[in-house]
Short mmCIF file of C-alpha atoms in Angstrom, two decimals:
data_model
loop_
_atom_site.label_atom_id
_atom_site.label_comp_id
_atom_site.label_asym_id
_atom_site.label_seq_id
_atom_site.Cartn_x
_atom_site.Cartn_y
_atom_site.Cartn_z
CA UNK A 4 -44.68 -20.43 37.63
CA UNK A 5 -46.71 -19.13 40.19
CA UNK A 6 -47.74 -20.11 44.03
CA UNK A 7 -49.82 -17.25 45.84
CA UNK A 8 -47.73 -16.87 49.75
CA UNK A 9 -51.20 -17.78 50.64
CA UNK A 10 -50.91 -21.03 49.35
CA UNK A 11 -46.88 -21.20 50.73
CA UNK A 12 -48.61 -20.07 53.72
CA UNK A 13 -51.27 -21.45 55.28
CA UNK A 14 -53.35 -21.34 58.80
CA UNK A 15 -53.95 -24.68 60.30
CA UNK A 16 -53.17 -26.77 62.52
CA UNK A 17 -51.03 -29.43 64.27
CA UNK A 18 -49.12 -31.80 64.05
CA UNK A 19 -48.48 -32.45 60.08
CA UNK A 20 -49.92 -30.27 57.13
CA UNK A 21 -49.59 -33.24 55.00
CA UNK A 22 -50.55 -35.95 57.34
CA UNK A 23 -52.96 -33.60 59.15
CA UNK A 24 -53.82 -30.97 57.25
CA UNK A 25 -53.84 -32.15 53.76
CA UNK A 26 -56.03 -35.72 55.01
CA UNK A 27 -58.84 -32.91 56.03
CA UNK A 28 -58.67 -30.89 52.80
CA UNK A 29 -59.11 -34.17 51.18
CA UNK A 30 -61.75 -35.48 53.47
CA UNK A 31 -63.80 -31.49 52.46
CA UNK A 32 -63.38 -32.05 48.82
CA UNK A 33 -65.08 -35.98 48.61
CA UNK A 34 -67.89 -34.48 51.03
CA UNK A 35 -68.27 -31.94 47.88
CA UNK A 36 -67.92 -34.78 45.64
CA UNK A 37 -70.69 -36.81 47.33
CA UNK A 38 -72.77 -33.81 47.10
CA UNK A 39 -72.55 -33.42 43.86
CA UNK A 40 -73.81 -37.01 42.85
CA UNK A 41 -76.87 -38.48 42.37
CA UNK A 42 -75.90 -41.89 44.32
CA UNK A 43 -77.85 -42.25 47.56
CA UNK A 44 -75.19 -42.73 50.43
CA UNK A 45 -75.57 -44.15 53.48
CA UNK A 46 -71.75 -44.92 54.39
CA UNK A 47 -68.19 -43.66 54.94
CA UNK A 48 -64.58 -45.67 54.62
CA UNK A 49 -61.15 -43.90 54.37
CA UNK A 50 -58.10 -46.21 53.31
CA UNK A 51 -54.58 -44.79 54.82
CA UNK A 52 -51.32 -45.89 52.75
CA UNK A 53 -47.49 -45.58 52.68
CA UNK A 54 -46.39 -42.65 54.76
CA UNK A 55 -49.73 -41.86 56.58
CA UNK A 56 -50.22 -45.50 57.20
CA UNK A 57 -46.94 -45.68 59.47
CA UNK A 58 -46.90 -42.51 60.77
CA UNK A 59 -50.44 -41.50 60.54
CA UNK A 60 -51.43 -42.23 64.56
CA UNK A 61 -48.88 -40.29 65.52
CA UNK A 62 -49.52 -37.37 63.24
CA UNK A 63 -53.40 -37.95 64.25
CA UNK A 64 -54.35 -38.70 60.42
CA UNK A 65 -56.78 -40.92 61.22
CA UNK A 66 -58.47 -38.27 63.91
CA UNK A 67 -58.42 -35.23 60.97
CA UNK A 68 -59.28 -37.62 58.45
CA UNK A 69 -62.46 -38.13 60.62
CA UNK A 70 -63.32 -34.99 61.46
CA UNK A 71 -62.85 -33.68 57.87
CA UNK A 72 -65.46 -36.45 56.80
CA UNK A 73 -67.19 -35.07 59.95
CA UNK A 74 -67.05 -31.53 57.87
CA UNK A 75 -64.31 -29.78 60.38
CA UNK A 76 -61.95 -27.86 58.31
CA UNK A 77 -58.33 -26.64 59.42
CA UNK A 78 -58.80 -22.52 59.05
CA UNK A 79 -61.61 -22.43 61.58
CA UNK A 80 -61.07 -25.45 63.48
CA UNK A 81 -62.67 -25.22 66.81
CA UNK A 82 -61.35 -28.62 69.49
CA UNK A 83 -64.14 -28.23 71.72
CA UNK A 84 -66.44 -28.89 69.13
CA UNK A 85 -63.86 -31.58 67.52
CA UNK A 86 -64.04 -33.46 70.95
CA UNK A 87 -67.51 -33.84 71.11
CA UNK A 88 -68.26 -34.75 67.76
CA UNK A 89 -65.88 -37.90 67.97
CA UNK A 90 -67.38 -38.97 71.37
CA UNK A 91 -70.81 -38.86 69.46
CA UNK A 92 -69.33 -40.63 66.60
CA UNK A 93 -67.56 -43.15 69.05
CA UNK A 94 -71.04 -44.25 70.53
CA UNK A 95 -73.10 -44.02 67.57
CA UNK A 96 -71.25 -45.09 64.74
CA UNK A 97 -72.75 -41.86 62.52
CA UNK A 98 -72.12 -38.66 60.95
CA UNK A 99 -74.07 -35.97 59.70
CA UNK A 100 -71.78 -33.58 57.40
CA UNK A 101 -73.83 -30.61 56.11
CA UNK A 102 -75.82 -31.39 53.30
CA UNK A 103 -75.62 -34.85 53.23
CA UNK A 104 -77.66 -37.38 55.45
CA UNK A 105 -76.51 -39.31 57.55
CA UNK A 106 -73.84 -41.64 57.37
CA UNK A 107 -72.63 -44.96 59.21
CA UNK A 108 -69.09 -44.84 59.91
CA UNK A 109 -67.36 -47.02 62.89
CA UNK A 110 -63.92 -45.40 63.54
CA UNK A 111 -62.61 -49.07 64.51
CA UNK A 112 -63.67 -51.15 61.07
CA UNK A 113 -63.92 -47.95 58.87
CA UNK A 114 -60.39 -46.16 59.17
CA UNK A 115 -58.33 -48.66 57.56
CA UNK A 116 -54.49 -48.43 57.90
CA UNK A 117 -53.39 -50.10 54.91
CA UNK A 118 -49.03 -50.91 55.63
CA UNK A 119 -49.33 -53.23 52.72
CA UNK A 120 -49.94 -51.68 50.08
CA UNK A 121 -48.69 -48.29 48.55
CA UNK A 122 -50.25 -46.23 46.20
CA UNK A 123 -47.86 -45.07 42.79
CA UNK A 124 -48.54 -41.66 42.78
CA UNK A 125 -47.18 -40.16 46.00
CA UNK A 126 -45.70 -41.39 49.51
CA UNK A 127 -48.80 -39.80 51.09
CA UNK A 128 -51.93 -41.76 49.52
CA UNK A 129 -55.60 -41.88 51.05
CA UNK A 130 -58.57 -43.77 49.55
CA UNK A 131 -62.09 -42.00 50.45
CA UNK A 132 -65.00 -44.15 49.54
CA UNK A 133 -68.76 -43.89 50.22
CA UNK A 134 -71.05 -47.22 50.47
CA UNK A 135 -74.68 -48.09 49.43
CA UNK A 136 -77.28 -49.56 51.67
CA UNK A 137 -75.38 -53.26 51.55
CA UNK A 138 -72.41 -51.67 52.36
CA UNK A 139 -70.65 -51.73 48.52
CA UNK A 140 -68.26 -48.93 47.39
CA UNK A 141 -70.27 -47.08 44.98
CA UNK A 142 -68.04 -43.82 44.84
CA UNK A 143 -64.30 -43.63 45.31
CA UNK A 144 -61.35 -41.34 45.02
CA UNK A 145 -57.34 -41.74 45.78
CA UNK A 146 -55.86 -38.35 46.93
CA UNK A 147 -52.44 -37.55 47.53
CA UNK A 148 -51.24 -35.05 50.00
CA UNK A 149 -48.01 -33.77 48.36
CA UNK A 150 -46.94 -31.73 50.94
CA UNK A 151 -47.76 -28.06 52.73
CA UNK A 152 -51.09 -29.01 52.89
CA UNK A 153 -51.27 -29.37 49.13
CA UNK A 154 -53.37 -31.88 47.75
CA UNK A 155 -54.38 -33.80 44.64
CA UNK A 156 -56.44 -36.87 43.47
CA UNK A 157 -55.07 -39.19 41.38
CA UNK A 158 -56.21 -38.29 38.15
CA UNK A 159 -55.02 -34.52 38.86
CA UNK A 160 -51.78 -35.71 39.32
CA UNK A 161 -52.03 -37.67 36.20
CA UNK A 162 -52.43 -34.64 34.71
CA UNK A 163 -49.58 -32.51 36.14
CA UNK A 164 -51.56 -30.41 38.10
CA UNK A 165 -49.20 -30.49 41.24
CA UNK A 166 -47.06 -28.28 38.90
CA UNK A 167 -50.12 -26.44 36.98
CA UNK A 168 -48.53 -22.71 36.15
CA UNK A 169 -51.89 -21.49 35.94
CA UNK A 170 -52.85 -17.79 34.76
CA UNK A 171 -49.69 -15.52 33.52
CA UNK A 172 -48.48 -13.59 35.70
CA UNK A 173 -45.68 -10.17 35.41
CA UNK A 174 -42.60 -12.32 36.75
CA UNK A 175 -43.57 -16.13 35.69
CA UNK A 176 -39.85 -17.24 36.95
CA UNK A 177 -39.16 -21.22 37.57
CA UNK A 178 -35.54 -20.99 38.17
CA UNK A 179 -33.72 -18.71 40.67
CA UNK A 180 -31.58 -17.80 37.66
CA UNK A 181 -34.95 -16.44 35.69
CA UNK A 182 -35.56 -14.68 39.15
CA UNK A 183 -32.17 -12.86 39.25
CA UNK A 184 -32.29 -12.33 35.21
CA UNK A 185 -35.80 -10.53 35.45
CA UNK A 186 -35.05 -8.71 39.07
CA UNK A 187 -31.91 -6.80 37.15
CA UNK A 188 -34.11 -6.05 34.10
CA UNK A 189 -36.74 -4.51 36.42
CA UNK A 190 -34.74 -3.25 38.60
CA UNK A 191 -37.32 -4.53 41.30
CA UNK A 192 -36.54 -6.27 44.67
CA UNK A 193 -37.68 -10.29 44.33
CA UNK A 194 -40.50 -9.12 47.27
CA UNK A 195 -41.57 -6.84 44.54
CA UNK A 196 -42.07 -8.73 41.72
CA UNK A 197 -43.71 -11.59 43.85
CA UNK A 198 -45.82 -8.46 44.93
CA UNK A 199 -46.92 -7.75 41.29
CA UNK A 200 -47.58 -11.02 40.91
CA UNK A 201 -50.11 -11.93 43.50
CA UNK A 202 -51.44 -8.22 42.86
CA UNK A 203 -51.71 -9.68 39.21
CA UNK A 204 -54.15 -12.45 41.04
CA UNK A 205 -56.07 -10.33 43.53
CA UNK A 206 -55.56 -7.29 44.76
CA UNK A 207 -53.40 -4.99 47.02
CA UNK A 208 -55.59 -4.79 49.82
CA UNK A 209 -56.29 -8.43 50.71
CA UNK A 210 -52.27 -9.33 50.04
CA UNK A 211 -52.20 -6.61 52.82
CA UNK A 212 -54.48 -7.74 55.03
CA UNK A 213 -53.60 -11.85 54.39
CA UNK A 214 -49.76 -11.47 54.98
CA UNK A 215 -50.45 -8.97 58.54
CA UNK A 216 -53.32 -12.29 59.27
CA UNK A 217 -50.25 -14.93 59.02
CA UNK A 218 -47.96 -13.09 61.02
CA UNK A 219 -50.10 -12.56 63.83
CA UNK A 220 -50.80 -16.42 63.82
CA UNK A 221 -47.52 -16.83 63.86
CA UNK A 222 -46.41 -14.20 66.55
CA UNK A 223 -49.48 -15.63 68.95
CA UNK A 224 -48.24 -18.97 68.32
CA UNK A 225 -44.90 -18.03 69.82
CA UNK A 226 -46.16 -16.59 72.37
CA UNK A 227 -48.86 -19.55 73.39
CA UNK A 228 -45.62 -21.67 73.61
CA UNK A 229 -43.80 -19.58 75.31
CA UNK A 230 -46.30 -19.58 78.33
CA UNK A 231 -47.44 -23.03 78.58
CA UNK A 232 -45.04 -26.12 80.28
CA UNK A 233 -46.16 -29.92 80.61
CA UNK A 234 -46.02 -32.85 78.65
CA UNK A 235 -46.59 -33.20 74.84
CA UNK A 236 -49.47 -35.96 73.88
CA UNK A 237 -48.42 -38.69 72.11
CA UNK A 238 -46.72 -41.43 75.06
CA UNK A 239 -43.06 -40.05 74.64
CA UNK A 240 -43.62 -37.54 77.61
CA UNK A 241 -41.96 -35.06 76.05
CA UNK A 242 -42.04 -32.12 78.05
CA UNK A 243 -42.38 -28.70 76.93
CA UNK A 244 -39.38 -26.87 77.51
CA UNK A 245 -40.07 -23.44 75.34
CA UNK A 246 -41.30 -21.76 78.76
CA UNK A 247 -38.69 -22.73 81.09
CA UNK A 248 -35.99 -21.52 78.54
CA UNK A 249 -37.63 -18.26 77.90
CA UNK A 250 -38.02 -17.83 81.91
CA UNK A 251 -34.29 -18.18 82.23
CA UNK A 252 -33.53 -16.05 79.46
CA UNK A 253 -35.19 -12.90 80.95
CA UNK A 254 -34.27 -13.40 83.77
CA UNK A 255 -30.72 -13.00 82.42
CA UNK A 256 -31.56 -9.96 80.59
CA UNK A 257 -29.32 -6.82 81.91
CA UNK A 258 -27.07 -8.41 83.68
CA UNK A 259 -24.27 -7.67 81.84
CA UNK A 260 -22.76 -11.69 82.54
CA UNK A 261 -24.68 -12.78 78.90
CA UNK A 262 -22.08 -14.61 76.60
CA UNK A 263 -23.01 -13.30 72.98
CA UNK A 264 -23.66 -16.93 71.93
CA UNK A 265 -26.68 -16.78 73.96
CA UNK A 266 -28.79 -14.89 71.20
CA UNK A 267 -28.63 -18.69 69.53
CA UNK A 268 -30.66 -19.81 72.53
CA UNK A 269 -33.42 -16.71 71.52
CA UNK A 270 -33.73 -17.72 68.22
CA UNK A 271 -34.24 -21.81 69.32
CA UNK A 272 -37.06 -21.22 71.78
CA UNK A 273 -38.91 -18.97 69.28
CA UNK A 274 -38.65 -22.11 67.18
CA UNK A 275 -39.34 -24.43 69.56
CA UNK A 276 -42.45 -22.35 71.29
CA UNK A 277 -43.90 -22.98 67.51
CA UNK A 278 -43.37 -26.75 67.28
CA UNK A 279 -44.24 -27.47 70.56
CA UNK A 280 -47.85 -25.67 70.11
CA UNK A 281 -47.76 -27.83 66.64
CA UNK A 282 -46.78 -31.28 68.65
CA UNK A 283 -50.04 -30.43 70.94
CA UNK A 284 -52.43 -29.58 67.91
CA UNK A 285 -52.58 -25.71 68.02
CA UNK A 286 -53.08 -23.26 65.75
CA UNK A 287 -50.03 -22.77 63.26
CA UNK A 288 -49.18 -21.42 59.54
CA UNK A 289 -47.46 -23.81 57.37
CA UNK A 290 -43.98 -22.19 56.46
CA UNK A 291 -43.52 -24.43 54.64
CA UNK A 292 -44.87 -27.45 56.39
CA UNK A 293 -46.04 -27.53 59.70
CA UNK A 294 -42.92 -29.52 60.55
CA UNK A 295 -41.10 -27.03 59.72
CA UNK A 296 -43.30 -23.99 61.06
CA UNK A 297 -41.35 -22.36 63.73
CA UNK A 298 -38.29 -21.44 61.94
CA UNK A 299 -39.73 -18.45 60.18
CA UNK A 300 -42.08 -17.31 62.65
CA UNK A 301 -38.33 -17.31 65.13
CA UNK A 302 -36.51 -15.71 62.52
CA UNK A 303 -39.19 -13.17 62.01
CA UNK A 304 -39.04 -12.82 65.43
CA UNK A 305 -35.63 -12.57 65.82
CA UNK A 306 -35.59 -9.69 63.61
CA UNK A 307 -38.24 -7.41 65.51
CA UNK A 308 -37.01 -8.55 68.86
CA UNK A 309 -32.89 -8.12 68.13
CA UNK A 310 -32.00 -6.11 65.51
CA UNK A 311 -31.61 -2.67 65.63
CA UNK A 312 -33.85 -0.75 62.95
CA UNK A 313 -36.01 -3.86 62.41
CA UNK A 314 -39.78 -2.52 61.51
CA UNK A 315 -42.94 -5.09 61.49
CA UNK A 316 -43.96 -3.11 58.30
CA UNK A 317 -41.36 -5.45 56.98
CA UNK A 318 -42.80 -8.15 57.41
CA UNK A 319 -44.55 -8.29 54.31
CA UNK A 320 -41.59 -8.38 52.07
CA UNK A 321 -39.96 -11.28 54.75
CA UNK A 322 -43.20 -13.47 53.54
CA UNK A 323 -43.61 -12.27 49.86
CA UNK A 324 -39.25 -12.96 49.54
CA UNK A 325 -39.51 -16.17 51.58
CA UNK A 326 -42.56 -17.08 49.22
CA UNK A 327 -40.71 -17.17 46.33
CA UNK A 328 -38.02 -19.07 47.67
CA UNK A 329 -40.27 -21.69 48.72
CA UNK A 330 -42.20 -21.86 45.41
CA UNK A 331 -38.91 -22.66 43.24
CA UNK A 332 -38.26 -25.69 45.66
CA UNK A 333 -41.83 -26.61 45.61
CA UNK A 334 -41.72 -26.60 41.76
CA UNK A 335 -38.37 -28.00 41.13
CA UNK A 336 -38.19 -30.39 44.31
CA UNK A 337 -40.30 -30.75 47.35
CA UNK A 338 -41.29 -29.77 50.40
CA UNK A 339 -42.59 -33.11 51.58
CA UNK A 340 -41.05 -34.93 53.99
CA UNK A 341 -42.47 -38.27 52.91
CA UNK A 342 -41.36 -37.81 49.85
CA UNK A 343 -37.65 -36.28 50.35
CA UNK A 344 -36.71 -36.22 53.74
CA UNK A 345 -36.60 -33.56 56.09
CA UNK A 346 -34.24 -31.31 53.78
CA UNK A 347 -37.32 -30.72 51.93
CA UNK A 348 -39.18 -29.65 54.80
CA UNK A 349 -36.66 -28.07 57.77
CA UNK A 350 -34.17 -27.74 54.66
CA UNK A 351 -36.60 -25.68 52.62
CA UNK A 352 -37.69 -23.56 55.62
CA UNK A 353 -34.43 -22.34 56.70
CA UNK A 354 -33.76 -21.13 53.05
CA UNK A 355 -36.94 -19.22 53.02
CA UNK A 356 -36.09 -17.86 56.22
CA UNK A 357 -32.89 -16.95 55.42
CA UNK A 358 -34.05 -15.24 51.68
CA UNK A 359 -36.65 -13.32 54.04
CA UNK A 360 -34.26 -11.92 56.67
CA UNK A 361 -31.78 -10.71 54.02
CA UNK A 362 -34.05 -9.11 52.22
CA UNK A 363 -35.76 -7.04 54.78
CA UNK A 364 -31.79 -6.14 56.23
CA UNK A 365 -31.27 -4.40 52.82
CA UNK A 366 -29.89 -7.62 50.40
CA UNK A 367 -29.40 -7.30 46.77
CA UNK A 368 -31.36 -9.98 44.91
CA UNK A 369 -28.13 -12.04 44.23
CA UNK A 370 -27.69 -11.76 48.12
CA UNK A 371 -30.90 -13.16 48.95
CA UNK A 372 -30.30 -15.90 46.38
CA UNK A 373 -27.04 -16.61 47.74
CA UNK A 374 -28.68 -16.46 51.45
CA UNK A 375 -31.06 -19.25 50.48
CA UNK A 376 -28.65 -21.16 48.78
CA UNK A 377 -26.06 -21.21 51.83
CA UNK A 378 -29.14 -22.36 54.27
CA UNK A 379 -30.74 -25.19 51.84
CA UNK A 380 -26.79 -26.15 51.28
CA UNK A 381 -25.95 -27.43 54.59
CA UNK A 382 -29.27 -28.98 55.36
CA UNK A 383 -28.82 -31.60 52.28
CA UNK A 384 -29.49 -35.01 52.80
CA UNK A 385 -31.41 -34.24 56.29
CA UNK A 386 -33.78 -37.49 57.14
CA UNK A 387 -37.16 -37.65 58.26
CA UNK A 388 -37.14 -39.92 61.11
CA UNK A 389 -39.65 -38.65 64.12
CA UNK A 390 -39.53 -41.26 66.70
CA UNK A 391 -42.82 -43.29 67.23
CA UNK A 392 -44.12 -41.55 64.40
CA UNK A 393 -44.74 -37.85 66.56
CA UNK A 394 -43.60 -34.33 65.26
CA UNK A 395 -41.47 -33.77 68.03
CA UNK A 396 -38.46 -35.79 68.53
CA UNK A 397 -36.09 -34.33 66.91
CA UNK A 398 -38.70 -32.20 64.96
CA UNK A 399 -39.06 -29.56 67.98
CA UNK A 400 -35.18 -28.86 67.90
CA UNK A 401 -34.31 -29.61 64.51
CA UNK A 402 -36.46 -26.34 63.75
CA UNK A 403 -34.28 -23.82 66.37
CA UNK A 404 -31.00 -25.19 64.70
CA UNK A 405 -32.47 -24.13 61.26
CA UNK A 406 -33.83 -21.03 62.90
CA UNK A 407 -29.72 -20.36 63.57
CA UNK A 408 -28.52 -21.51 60.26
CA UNK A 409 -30.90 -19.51 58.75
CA UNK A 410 -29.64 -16.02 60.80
CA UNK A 411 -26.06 -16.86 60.10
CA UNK A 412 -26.82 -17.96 56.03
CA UNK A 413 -28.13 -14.58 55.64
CA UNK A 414 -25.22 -12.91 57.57
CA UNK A 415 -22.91 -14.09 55.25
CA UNK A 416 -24.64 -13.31 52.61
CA UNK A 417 -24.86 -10.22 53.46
CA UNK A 418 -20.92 -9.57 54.06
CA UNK A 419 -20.67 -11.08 50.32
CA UNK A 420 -21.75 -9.51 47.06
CA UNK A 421 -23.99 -12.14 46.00
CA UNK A 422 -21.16 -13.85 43.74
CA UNK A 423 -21.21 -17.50 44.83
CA UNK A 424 -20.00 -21.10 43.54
CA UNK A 425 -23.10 -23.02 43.91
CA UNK A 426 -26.25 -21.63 42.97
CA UNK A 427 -29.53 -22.01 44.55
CA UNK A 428 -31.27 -23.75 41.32
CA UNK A 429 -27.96 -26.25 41.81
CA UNK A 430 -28.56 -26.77 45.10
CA UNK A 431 -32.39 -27.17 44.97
CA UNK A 432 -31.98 -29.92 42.38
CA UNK A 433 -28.72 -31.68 44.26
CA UNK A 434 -32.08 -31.88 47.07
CA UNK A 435 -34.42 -33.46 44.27
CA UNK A 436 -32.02 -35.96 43.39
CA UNK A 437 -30.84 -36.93 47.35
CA UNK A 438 -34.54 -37.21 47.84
CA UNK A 439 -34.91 -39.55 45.47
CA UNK A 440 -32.01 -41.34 46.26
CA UNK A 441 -33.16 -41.52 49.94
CA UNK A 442 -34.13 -44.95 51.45
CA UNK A 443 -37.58 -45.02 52.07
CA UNK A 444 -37.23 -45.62 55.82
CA UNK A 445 -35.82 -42.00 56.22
CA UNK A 446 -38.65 -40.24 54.39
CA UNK A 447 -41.49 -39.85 57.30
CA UNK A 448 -41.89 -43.33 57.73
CA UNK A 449 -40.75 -43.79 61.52
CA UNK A 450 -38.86 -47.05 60.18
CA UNK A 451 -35.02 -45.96 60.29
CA UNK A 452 -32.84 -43.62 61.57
CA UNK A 453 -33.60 -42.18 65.47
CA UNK A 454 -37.18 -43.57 65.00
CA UNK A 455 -35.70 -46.99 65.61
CA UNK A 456 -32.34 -46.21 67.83
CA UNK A 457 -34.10 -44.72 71.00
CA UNK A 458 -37.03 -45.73 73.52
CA UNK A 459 -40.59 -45.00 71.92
CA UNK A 460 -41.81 -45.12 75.34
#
């Protein structure tokens, strides 16, 4: 089983990489699709269902599924442009994607939020269709965004493509338990072997140059929220509070008064800096879900920033270790909200976090296991519930608690010597099954939980 960190890892942007991010992918590959046909088009609809149906205005899926049609993509996205190509659309009622002529598309008739009706393969289903002349449907695809930006069309899923091993690679583990087997036989770190193994796929210098690329997203993501205040979009008026908390926190510094729990509050508005630049639309990396993105980038951060020794050369086995992690879950489980809850997303991103941080502090590979095992443990049977359908109540906070968790998951791992009672692959399917279990009105939906217990206004 393999998934490159660059596909665990991905630049984008916010709110949702599967309501956001993975609509746009999906909107890039039917403009291919078009292109590749011999059907003259002169039309555009896009159907919404399930999870981006109820939740898709507030994660803007109808606005990326737009401007992917409109032939934005997420890795080079540029908002000034974005603004004035949906204030040309919004008067004109046409698009002009490259290589294709134009098309009539009227953002009121043709982006169709479809509550109704569900598609079977996934929580997170889209229908993409181009019309003739008369306006008939005379080419169509379903895609599913399965999470992380990942996504799929119908028939691929059919297929088993979402779980497609692909090429073979040095250290093909699926189980942490092949992981710790193969680790001891090669006496390599799990960093290592997931080293090998995108080395096995490209080559040293880009893995190099990629994972250095992510972290400075992430670092200058932290540090964007960090100096910006005011209210989030969206009609909650949710105010930023990353700055004012990072204000007051240096302005404590040296003054000898500091209770020690008040590196918890470091840690939290790392996080929070991250999700609050997601909740406005900024640039972020998935890690593994946008969601879920600031509680690496905090841990991370927490590590340079706090911990004596710490070296950003580092870094690189933190993402390659927190990589791996996140590829057993992905494989085994999920890292969708919509389809498991928020355990899957926040869950899955504080055991990756807390893999990563043991690791680079000097953790044996059953430490690391047992790091991410402790983390994903007491995150079990989290909900996905983001009032009036925004990723930012309790989204925003949800991700400095993990942030914590994570820190003090691979603390105790650390004082242990990786001999545990439940293991990871245990806990990673106990996840699968609560997921499934889980009503869908906690899964991203914005119909239970604290989506429907406090003021959406």
């Amino acid at each position: 089983m393999f998934l490159s960190v660059f596909d665990m890892f991905k630049v984008g942007i916010g709110p949702s990489s599967s309501h956001t991010m993975g609509p746009m992918v999906a909107a890039a590959r039917f403009l291919d699709m078009m292109r590749a046909s011999p059907f003259e088009f002169h039309g555009l609809r896009a159907s919404l269902h399930g999870s981006l149906a109820f939740t898709g205005v507030g994660h803007a899926t109808d606005r990326a599924t737009i401007l992917g049609l409109g032939g934005f993509v997420a890795h080079d996205y540029d908002d000034a442009k974005a603004e004035a190509f949906l204030a040309e659309l919004a008067k004109t009622h046409t698009m002009q994607p490259e290589g294709l002529p134009a098309l009539h598309f009227d953002p009121k008739a043709d982006m169709i939020f479809d509550y109704d009706h569900a598609l079977e393969g996934h929580a997170n289903g889209m229908i993409l269709m181009a019309t003739d002349a008369q306006g008939d449907v005379i080419l169509r695809q379903v895609y599913y965004s399965i999470g992380g930006g990942f996504v799929v069309t119908e028939e691929e899923l059919a297929q088993g493509k979402a779980t497609d091993e692909g090429d073979p690679v040095p250290f093909p583990f699926k189980s942490a338990a092949e992981m710790l087997v193969m680790a001891k036989k090669s006496g390599k770190s799990i960093a290592n072997m997931k080293r090998s193994n995108e080395i096995a796929r490209g080559c040293s210098e880009s893995l190099a140059k990629g994972t250095a690329r992510l972290w400075q997203v992430m670092n200058d993501c932290i540090n964007r929220g960090l100096e910006r205040d005011g209210i989030l979009p969206g009609g909650l008026n949710v105010r930023r509070r990353a700055k004012g908390i990072h204000d007051a926190l240096q302005a404590e510094r040296g003054m000898n008064l500091t209770a020690p729990h008040t590196i918890n509050d470091w840690m939290s508005v790392y996080a929070m800096a991250v999700n609050e630049e997601n909740a406005a639309g900024g640039q972020v990396v998935t890690a593994p879900t946008n969601g879920a993105a600031g509680t690496m980038p905090a841990v991370i951060r927490y590590y340079l920033d706090h911990v004596p020794g710490a070296s950003e050369s580092h870094v690189e086995d933190f993402l390659l270790t927190a990589a791996a992690i996140a590829g057993l879950v992905k494989y085994n489980a999920s890292i969708s909200g919509a389809e498991a809850g928020c355990q899957a997303e926040v869950g899955s991103a504080a055991a990756m976090s807390a893999a990563g941080l043991c690791a680079v502090m000097g953790g044996t590979p059953e430490q690391v296991e047992n790091a991410a095992e402790i983390a994903l443990e007491h995150h079990l049977g989290m909900t996905c519930d983001p009032v009036k359908g925004l990723v930012q109540v309790p989204c925003i906070e949800r991700n400095g608690l993990a942030a914590i968790k994570a820190v003090s998951a691979a603390s105790l791992a650390l004082r242990g010597d990786g001999q545990h009672f439940v293991p990871l692959d245990a806990c990673i399917e106990t996840m699968r099954q609560t997921g499934a279990d889980m009503h869908d009105k906690y899964k991203e939906t914005s119909l239970g939980g604290l989506a429907v217990n406090v003021p959406n206004c």
